[in-house]
PDB file of C-alpha atoms and ligand atoms in Angstrom:
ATOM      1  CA  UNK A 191     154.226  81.141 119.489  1.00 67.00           C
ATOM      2  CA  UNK A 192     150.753  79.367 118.909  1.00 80.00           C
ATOM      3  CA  UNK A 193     149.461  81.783 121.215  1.00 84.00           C
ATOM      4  CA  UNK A 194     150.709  84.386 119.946  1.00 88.00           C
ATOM      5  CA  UNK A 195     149.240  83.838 115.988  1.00 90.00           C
ATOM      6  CA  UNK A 196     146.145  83.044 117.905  1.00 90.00           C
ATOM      7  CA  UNK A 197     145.995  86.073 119.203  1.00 90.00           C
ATOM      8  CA  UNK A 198     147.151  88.224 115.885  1.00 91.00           C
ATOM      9  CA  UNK A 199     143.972  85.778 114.504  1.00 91.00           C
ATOM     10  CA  UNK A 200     141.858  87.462 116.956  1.00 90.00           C
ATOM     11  CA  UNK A 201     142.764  90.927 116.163  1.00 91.00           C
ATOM     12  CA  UNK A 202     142.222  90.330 112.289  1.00 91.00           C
ATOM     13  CA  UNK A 203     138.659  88.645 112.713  1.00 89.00           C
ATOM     14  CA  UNK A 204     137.935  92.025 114.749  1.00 90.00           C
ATOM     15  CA  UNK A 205     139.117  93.991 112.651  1.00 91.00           C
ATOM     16  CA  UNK A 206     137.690  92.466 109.518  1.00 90.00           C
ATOM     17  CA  UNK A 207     134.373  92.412 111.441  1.00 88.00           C
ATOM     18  CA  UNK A 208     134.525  96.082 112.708  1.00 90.00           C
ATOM     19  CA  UNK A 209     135.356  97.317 108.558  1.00 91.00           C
ATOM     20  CA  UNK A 210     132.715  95.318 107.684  1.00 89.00           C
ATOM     21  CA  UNK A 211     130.048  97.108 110.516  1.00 88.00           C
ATOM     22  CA  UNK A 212     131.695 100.226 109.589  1.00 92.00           C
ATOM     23  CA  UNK A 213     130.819 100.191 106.081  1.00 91.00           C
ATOM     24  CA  UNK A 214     126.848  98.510 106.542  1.00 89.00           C
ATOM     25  CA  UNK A 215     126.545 101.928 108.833  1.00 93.00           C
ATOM     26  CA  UNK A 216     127.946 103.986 106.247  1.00 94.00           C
ATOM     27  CA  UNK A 217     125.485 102.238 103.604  1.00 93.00           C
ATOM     28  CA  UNK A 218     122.690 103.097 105.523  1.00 94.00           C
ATOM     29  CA  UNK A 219     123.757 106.909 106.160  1.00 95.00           C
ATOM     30  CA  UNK A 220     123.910 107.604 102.483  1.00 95.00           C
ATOM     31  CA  UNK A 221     120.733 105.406 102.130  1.00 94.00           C
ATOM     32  CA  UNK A 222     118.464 107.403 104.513  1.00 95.00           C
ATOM     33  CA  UNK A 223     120.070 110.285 103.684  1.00 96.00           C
ATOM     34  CA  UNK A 224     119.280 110.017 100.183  1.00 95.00           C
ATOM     35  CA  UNK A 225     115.281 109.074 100.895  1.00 94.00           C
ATOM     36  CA  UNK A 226     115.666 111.807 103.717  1.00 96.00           C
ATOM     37  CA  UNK A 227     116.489 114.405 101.084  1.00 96.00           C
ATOM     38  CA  UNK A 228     114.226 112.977  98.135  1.00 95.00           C
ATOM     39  CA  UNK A 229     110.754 112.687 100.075  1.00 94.00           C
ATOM     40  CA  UNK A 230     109.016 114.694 101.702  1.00 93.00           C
ATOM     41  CA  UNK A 231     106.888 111.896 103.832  1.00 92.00           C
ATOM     42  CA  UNK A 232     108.392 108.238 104.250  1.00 93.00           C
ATOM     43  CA  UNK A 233     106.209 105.755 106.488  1.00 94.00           C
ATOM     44  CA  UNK A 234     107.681 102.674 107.623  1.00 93.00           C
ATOM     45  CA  UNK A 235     106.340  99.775 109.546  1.00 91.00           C
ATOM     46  CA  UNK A 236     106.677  99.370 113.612  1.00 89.00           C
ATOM     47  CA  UNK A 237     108.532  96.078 113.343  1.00 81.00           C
ATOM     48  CA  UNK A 238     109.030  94.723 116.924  1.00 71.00           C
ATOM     49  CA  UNK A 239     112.724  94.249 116.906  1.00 64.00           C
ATOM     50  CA  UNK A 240     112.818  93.209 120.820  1.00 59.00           C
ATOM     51  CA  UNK A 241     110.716  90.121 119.966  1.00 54.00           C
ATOM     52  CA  UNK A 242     112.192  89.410 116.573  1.00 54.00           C
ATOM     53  CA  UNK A 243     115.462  89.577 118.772  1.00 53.00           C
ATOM     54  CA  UNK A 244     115.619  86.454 121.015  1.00 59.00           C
ATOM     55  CA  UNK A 245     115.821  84.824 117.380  1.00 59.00           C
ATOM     56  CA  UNK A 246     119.207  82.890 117.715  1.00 66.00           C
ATOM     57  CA  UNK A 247     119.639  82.960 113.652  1.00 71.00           C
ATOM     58  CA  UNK A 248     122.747  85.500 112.931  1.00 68.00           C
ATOM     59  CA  UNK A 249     121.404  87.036 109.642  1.00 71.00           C
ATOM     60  CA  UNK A 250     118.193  87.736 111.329  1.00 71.00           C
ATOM     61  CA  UNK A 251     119.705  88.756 114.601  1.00 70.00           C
ATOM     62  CA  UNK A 252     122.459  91.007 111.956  1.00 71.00           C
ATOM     63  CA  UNK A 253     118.934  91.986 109.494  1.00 75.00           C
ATOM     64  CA  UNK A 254     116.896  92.949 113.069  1.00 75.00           C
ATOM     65  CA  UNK A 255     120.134  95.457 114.607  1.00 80.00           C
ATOM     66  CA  UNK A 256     120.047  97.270 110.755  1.00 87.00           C
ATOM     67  CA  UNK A 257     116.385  97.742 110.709  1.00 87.00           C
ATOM     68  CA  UNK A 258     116.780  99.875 114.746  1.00 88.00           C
ATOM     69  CA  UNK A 259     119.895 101.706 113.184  1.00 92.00           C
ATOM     70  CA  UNK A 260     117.809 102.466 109.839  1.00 93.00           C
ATOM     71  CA  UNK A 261     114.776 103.442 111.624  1.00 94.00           C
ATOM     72  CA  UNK A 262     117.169 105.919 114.170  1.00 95.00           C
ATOM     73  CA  UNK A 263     118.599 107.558 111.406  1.00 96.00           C
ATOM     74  CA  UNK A 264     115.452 107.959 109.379  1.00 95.00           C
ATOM     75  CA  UNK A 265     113.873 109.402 113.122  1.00 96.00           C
ATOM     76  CA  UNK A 266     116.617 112.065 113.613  1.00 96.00           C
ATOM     77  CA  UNK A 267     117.200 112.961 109.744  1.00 97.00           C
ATOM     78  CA  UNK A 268     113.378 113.587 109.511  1.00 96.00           C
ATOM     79  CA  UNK A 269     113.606 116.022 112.342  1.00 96.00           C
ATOM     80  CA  UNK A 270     116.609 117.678 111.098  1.00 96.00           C
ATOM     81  CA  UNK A 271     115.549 118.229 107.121  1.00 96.00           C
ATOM     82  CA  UNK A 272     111.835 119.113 108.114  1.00 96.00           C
ATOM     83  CA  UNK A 273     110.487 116.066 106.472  1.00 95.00           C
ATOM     84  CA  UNK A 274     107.824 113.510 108.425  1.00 94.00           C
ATOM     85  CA  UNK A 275     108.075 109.966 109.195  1.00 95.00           C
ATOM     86  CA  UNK A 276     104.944 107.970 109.252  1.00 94.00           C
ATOM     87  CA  UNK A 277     105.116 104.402 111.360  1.00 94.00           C
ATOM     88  CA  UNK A 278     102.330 102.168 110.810  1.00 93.00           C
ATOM     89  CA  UNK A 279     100.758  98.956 112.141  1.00 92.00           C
ATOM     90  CA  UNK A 280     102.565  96.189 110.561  1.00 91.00           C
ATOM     91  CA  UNK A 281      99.536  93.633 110.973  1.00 91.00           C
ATOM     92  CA  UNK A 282      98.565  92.446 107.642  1.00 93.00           C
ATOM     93  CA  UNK A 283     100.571  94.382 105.286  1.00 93.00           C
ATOM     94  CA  UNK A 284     102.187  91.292 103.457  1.00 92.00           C
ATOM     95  CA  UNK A 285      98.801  89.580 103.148  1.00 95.00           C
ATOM     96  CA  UNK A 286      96.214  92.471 102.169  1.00 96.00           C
ATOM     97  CA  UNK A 287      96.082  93.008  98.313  1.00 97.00           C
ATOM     98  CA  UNK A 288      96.884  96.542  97.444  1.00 95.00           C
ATOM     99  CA  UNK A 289      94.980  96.696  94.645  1.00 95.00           C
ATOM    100  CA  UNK A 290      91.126  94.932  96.198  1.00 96.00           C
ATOM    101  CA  UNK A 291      92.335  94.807  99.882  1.00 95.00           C
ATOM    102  CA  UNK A 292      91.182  91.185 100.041  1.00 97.00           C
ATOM    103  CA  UNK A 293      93.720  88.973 102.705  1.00 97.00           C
ATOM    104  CA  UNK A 294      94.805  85.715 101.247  1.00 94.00           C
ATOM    105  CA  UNK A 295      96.748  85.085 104.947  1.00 94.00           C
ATOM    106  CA  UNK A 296      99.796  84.687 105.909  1.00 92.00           C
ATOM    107  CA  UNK A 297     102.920  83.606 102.927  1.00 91.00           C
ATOM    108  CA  UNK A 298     106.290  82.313 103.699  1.00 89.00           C
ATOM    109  CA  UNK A 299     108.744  84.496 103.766  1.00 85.00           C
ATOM    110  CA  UNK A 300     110.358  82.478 100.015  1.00 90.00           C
ATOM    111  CA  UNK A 301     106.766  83.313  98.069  1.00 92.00           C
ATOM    112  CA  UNK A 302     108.101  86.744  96.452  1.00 93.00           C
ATOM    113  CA  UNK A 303     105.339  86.815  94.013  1.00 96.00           C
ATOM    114  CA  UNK A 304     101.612  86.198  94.201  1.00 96.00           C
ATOM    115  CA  UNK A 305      98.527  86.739  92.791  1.00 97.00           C
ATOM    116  CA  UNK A 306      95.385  88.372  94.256  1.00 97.00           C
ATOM    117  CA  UNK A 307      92.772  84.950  94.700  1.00 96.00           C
ATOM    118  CA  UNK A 308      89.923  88.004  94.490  1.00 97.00           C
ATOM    119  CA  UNK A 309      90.661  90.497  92.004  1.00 97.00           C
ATOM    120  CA  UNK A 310      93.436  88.523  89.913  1.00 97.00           C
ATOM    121  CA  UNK A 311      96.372  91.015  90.537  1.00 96.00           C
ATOM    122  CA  UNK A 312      99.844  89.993  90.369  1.00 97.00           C
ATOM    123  CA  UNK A 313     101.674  91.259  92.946  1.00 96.00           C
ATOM    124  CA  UNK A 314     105.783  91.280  93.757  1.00 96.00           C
ATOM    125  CA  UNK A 315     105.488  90.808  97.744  1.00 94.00           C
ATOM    126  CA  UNK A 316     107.754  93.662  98.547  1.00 92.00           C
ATOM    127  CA  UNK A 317     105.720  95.955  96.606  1.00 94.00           C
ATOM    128  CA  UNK A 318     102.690  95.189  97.658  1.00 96.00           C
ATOM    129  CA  UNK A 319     103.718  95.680 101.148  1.00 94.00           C
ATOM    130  CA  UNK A 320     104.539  98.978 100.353  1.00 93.00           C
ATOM    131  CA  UNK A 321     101.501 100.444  98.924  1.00 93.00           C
ATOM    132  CA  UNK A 322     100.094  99.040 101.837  1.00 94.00           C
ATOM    133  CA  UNK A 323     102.184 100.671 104.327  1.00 93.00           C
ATOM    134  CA  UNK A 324     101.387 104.121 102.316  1.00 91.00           C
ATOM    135  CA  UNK A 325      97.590 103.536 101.935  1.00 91.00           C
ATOM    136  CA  UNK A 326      97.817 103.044 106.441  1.00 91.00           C
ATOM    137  CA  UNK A 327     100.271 106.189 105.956  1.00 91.00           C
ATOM    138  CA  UNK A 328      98.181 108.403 104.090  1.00 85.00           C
ATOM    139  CA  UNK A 329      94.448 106.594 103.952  1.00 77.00           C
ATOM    140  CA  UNK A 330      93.462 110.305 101.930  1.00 72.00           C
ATOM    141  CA  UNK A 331      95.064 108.858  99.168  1.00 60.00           C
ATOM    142  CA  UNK A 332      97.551 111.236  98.639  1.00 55.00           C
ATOM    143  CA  UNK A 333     100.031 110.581  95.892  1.00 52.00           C
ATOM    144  CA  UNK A 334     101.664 107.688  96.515  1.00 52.00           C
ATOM    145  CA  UNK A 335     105.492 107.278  95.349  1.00 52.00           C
ATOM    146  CA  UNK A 336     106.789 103.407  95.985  1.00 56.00           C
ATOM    147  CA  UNK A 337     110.658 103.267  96.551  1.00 54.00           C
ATOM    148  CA  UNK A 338     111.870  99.873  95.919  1.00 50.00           C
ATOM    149  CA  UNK A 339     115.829  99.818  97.803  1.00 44.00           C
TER     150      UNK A 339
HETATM  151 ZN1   ZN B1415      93.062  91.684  95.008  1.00 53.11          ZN
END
């Protein structure tokens, strides 16, 4: 009997954990799909997952397999709709300003917000990161379009 409910236990944590995987996939399908379609050029940053993996933390270990399955998809949707995928060096883009390219070093990951020591710019971290992943992407200085997810 105990055995038995464990075992029905088992199959509902499964379960529950397999809907669950199922629908963070299906998030990022529409996701990439939708930046896929939209742009025409998306660069991203060559995060090194296998390192980041040996991390024993669950969210990061959970944040590190969605990054590989959101880079895949954005690699094989580029191909298929024509459109190009740009990855850059990640070295320094959370600590170069954007705006004066000055590097402040390195902030913990909690500082969202800072502003530029040199030039005075307020920056939102995530941002910032961005325009510098496009200025590596496109160093012409193409038109840049930010996409905030
Ligand atoms: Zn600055």
């Amino acid at each position: 009997e105990s055995f038995s409910n464990w075992q029905r236990a088992r199959k509902l944590k499964a379960s529950y954990q397999k809907k669950v995987a199922n629908k963070h996939k299906d998030y990022l399908h529409k996701l990439t799909t939708h930046l896929v379609r939209q742009y025409d050029v998306i660069a991203i940053e060559d995060l090194k997952v296998k390192n980041l993996q040996k991390n024993h933390c669950l969210a990061k270990a959970i944040a590190n397999a969605s990054w590989s399955m959101f880079r895949q998809m954005l690699e094989y949707k580029c191909e298929r709709y024509g459109k190009e995928l740009i990855v850059v060096n990640p070295k320094n883009t959370s600590r170069i300003c954007s705006k004066c390219g000055f590097n402040s070093g390195a902030k913990p990951l909690e500082i969202r917000e800072w502003t530029c020591s040199n030039c005075q710019v307020h920056h939102d971290r995530d941002i910032n990161a961005a325009v510098n992943i496009l200025h590596q992407a496109m160093p012409n200085g193409q038109e840049l379009a930010v996409v905030n997810s």
